[in-house]
Tab-separated table of C-alpha atoms in Angstrom:
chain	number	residue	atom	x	y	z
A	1	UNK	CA	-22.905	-21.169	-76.365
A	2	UNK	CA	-19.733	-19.689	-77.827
A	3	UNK	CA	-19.100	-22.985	-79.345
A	4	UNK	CA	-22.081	-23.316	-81.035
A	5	UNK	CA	-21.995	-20.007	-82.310
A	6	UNK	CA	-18.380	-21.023	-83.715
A	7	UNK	CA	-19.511	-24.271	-85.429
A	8	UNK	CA	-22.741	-22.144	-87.302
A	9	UNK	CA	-20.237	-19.697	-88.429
A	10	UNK	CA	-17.763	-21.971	-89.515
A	11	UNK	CA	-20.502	-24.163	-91.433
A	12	UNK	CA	-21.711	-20.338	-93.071
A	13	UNK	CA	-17.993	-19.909	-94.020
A	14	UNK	CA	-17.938	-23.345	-95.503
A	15	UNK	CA	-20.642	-23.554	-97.201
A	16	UNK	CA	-20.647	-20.210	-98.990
A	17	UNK	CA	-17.169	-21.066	-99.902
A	18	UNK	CA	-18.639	-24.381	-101.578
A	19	UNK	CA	-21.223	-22.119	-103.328
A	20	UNK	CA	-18.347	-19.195	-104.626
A	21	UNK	CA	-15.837	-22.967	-105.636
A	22	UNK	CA	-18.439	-24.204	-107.503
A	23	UNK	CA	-19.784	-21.287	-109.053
A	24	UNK	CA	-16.376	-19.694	-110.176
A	25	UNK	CA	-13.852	-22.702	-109.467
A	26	UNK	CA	-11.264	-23.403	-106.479
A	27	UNK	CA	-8.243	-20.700	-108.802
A	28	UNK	CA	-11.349	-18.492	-109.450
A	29	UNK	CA	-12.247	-18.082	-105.843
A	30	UNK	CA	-10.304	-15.833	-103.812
A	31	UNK	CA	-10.173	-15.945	-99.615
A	32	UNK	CA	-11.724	-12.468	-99.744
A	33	UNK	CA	-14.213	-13.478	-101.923
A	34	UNK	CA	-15.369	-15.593	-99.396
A	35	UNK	CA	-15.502	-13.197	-96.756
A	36	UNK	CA	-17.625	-10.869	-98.114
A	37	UNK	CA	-20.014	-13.285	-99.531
A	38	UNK	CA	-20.207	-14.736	-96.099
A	39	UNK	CA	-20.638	-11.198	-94.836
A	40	UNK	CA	-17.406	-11.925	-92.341
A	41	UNK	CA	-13.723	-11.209	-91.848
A	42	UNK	CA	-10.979	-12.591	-93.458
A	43	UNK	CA	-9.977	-13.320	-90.116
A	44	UNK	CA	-12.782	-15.386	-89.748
A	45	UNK	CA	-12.461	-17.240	-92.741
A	46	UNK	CA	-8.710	-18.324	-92.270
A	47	UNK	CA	-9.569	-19.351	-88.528
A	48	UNK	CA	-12.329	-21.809	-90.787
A	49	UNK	CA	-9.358	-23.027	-92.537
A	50	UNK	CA	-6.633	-22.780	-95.305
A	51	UNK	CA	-8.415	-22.820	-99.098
A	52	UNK	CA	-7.744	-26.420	-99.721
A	53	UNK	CA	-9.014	-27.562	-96.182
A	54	UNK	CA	-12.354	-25.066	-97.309
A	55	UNK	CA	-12.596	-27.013	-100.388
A	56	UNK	CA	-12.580	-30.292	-98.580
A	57	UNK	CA	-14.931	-29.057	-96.057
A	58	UNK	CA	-17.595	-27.742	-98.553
A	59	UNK	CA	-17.324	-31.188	-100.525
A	60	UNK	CA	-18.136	-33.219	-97.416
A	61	UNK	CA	-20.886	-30.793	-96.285
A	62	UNK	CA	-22.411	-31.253	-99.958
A	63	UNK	CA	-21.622	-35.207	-99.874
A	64	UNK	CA	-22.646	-36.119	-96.475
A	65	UNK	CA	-24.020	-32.933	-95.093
A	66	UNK	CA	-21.214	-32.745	-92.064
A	67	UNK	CA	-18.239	-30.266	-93.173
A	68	UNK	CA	-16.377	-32.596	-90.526
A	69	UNK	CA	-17.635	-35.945	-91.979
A	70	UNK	CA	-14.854	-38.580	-92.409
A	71	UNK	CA	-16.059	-41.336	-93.491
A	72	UNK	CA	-19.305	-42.832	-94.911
A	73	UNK	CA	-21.589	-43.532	-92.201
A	74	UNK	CA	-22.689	-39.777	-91.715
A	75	UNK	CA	-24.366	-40.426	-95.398
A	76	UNK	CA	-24.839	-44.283	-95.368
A	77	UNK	CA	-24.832	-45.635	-91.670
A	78	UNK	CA	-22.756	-47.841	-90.090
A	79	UNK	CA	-20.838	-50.435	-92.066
A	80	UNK	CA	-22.450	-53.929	-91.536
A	81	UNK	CA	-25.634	-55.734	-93.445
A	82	UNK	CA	-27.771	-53.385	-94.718
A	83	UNK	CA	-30.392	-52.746	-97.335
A	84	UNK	CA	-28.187	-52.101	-100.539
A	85	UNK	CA	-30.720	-50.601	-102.443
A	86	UNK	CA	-31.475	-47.336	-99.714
A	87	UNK	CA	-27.819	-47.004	-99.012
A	88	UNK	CA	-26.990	-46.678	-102.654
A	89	UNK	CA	-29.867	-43.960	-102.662
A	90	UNK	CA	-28.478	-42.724	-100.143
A	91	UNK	CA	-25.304	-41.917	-101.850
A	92	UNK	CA	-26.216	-41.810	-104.719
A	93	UNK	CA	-27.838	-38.316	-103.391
A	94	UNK	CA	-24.577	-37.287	-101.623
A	95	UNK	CA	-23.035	-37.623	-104.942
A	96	UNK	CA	-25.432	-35.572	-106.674
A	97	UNK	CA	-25.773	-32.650	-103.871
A	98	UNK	CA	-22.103	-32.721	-103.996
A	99	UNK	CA	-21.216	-32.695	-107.485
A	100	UNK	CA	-20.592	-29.180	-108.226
A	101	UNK	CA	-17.812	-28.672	-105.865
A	102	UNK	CA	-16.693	-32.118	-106.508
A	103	UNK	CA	-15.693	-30.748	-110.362
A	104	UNK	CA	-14.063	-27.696	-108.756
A	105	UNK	CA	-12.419	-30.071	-106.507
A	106	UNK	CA	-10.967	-31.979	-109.673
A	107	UNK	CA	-10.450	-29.313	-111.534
A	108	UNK	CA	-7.883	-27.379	-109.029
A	109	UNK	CA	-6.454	-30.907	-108.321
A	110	UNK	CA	-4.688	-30.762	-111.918
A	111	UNK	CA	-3.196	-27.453	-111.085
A	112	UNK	CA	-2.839	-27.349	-107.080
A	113	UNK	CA	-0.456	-29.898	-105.763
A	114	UNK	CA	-1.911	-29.724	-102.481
A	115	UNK	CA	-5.555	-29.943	-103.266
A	116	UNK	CA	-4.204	-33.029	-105.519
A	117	UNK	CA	-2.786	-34.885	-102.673
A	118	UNK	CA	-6.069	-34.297	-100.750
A	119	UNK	CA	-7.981	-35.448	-103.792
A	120	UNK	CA	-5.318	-39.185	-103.457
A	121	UNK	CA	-5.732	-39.249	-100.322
A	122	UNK	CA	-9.221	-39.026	-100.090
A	123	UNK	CA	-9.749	-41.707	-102.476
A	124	UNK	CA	-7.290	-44.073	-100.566
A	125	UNK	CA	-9.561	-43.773	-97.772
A	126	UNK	CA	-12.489	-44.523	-100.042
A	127	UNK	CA	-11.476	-47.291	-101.057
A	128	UNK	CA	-10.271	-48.560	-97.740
A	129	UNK	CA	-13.603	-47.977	-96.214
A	130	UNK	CA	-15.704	-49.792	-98.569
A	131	UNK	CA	-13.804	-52.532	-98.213
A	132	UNK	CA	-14.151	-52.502	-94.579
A	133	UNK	CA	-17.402	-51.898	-95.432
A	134	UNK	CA	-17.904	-55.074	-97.344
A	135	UNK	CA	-15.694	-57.228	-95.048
A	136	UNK	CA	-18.297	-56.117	-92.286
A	137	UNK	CA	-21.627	-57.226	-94.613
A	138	UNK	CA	-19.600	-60.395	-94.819
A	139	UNK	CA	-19.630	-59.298	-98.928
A	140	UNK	CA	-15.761	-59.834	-99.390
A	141	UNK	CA	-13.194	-62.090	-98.943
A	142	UNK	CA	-9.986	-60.524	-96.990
A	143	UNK	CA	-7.253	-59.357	-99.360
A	144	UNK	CA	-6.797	-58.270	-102.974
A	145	UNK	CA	-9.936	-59.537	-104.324
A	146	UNK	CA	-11.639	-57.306	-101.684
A	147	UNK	CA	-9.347	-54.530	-102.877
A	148	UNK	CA	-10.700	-55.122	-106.707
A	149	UNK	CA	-14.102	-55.441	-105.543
A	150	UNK	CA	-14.126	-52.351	-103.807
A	151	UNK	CA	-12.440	-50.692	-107.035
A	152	UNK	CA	-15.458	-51.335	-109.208
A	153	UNK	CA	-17.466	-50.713	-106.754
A	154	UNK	CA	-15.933	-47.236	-105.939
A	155	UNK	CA	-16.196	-46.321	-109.680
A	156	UNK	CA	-19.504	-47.692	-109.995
A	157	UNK	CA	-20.535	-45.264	-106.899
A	158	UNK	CA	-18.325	-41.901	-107.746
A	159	UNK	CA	-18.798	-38.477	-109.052
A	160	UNK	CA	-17.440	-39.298	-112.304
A	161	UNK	CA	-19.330	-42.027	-113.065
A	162	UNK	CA	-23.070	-40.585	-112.254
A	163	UNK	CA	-21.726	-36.665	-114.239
A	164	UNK	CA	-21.550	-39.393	-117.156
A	165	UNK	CA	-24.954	-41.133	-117.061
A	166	UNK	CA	-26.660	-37.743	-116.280
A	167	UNK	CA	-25.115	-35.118	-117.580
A	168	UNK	CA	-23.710	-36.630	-120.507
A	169	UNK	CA	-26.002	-39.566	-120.833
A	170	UNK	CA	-29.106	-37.467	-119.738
A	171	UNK	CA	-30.249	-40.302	-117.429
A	172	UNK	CA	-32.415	-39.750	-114.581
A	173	UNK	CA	-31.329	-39.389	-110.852
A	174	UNK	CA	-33.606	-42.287	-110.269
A	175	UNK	CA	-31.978	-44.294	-113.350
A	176	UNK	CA	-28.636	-43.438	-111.838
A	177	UNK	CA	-29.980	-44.907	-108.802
A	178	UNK	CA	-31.532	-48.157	-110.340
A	179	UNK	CA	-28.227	-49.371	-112.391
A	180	UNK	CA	-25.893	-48.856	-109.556
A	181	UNK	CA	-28.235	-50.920	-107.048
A	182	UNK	CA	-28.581	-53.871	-109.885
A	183	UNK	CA	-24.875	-52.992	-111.172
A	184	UNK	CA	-23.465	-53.468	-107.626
A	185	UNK	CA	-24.727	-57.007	-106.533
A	186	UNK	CA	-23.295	-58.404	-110.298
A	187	UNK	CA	-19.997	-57.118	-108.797
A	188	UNK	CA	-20.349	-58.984	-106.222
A	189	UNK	CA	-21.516	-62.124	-107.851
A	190	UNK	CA	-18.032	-62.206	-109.368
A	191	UNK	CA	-15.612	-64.422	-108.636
A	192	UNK	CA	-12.524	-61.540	-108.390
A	193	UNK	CA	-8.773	-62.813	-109.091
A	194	UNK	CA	-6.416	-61.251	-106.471
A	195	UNK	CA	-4.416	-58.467	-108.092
């Protein structure tokens, strides 16, 4: 019981922190801030975690809906054959419903050394896991080809490339949706050089 009451504070904490990061940015955002929006302690928020591991929290929560989420199959399922089209929904939604916090997240990256080298690493293990994810659909040859593959297939997929086509572009969510799941099997049609 205590437990549970731990993990529904901790998510509160988390996710009002995502709210305050993406309303007034990571630098803009103070750890008191968050405790009285949350209506808690500052003790309570630092026993949720440092700022940058908040920030990284409320980005998974809004990307896969698990502040705890590692990897992709809390959002897509487990890696394997699949039905491209509903897992690049699928993602395509995380990336929306995560956005926000993902531009805070970039935007205290270029001043925070240690939110930057949680921003590298989490697109090292990105990129890792779709190629496992690939290798497991039987998409992808082993090596660097699967490497480049997943590199398009990563930018085709991320935050920066759907705040383009939407917000700049003024495409559709469902648009968004559409091009990546035709965009993504043309990828994979190529014949990719190692590199």
């Amino acid at each position: 019981m205590r437990e549970g009451r731990a993990r529904r504070t901790r998510a509160h904490v988390v996710a009002t922190a995502g709210k305050l990061f993406a309303a007034r940015g990571y630098a803009g955002t103070s750890m008191r801030q968050i405790a009285a929006e949350a209506g808690v302690s500052l003790e309570t928020v630092t026993q949720a975690g440092r700022k940058p591991q908040l920030l990284l929290a409320a980005f998974r929560a809004g990307f896969a809906g698990d502040p705890d989420a590692v990897d992709l199959d809390a959002l897509a399922g487990p890696a394997g054959p699949a039905d491209l089209p509903s897992v690049v929904a699928r993602v395509a939604a995380g990336v929306r419903d995560s956005l926000p916090i993902w531009r805070a997240f970039t935007t205290a990256a270029a001043a925070d050394a240690e939110v930057a080298a949680v921003r590298a690493e989490l697109a090292v293990l990105r990129r890792a896991e779709i190629v496992e994810r690939l290798s497991a659909a039987g998409l992808a040859s082993e090596g660097a080809s699967a490497g480049r593959l997943a590199d398009a297939i990563g930018l085709i997929t991320s935050h920066e490339a759907y705040d383009h086509l939407t917000t700049v572009c003024g495409w559709a969510h469902e648009e968004y949706v559409t091009w990546a799941a035709l965009t993504i099997p043309a990828q994979l049609a190529l014949d990719w050089p190692p590199g």
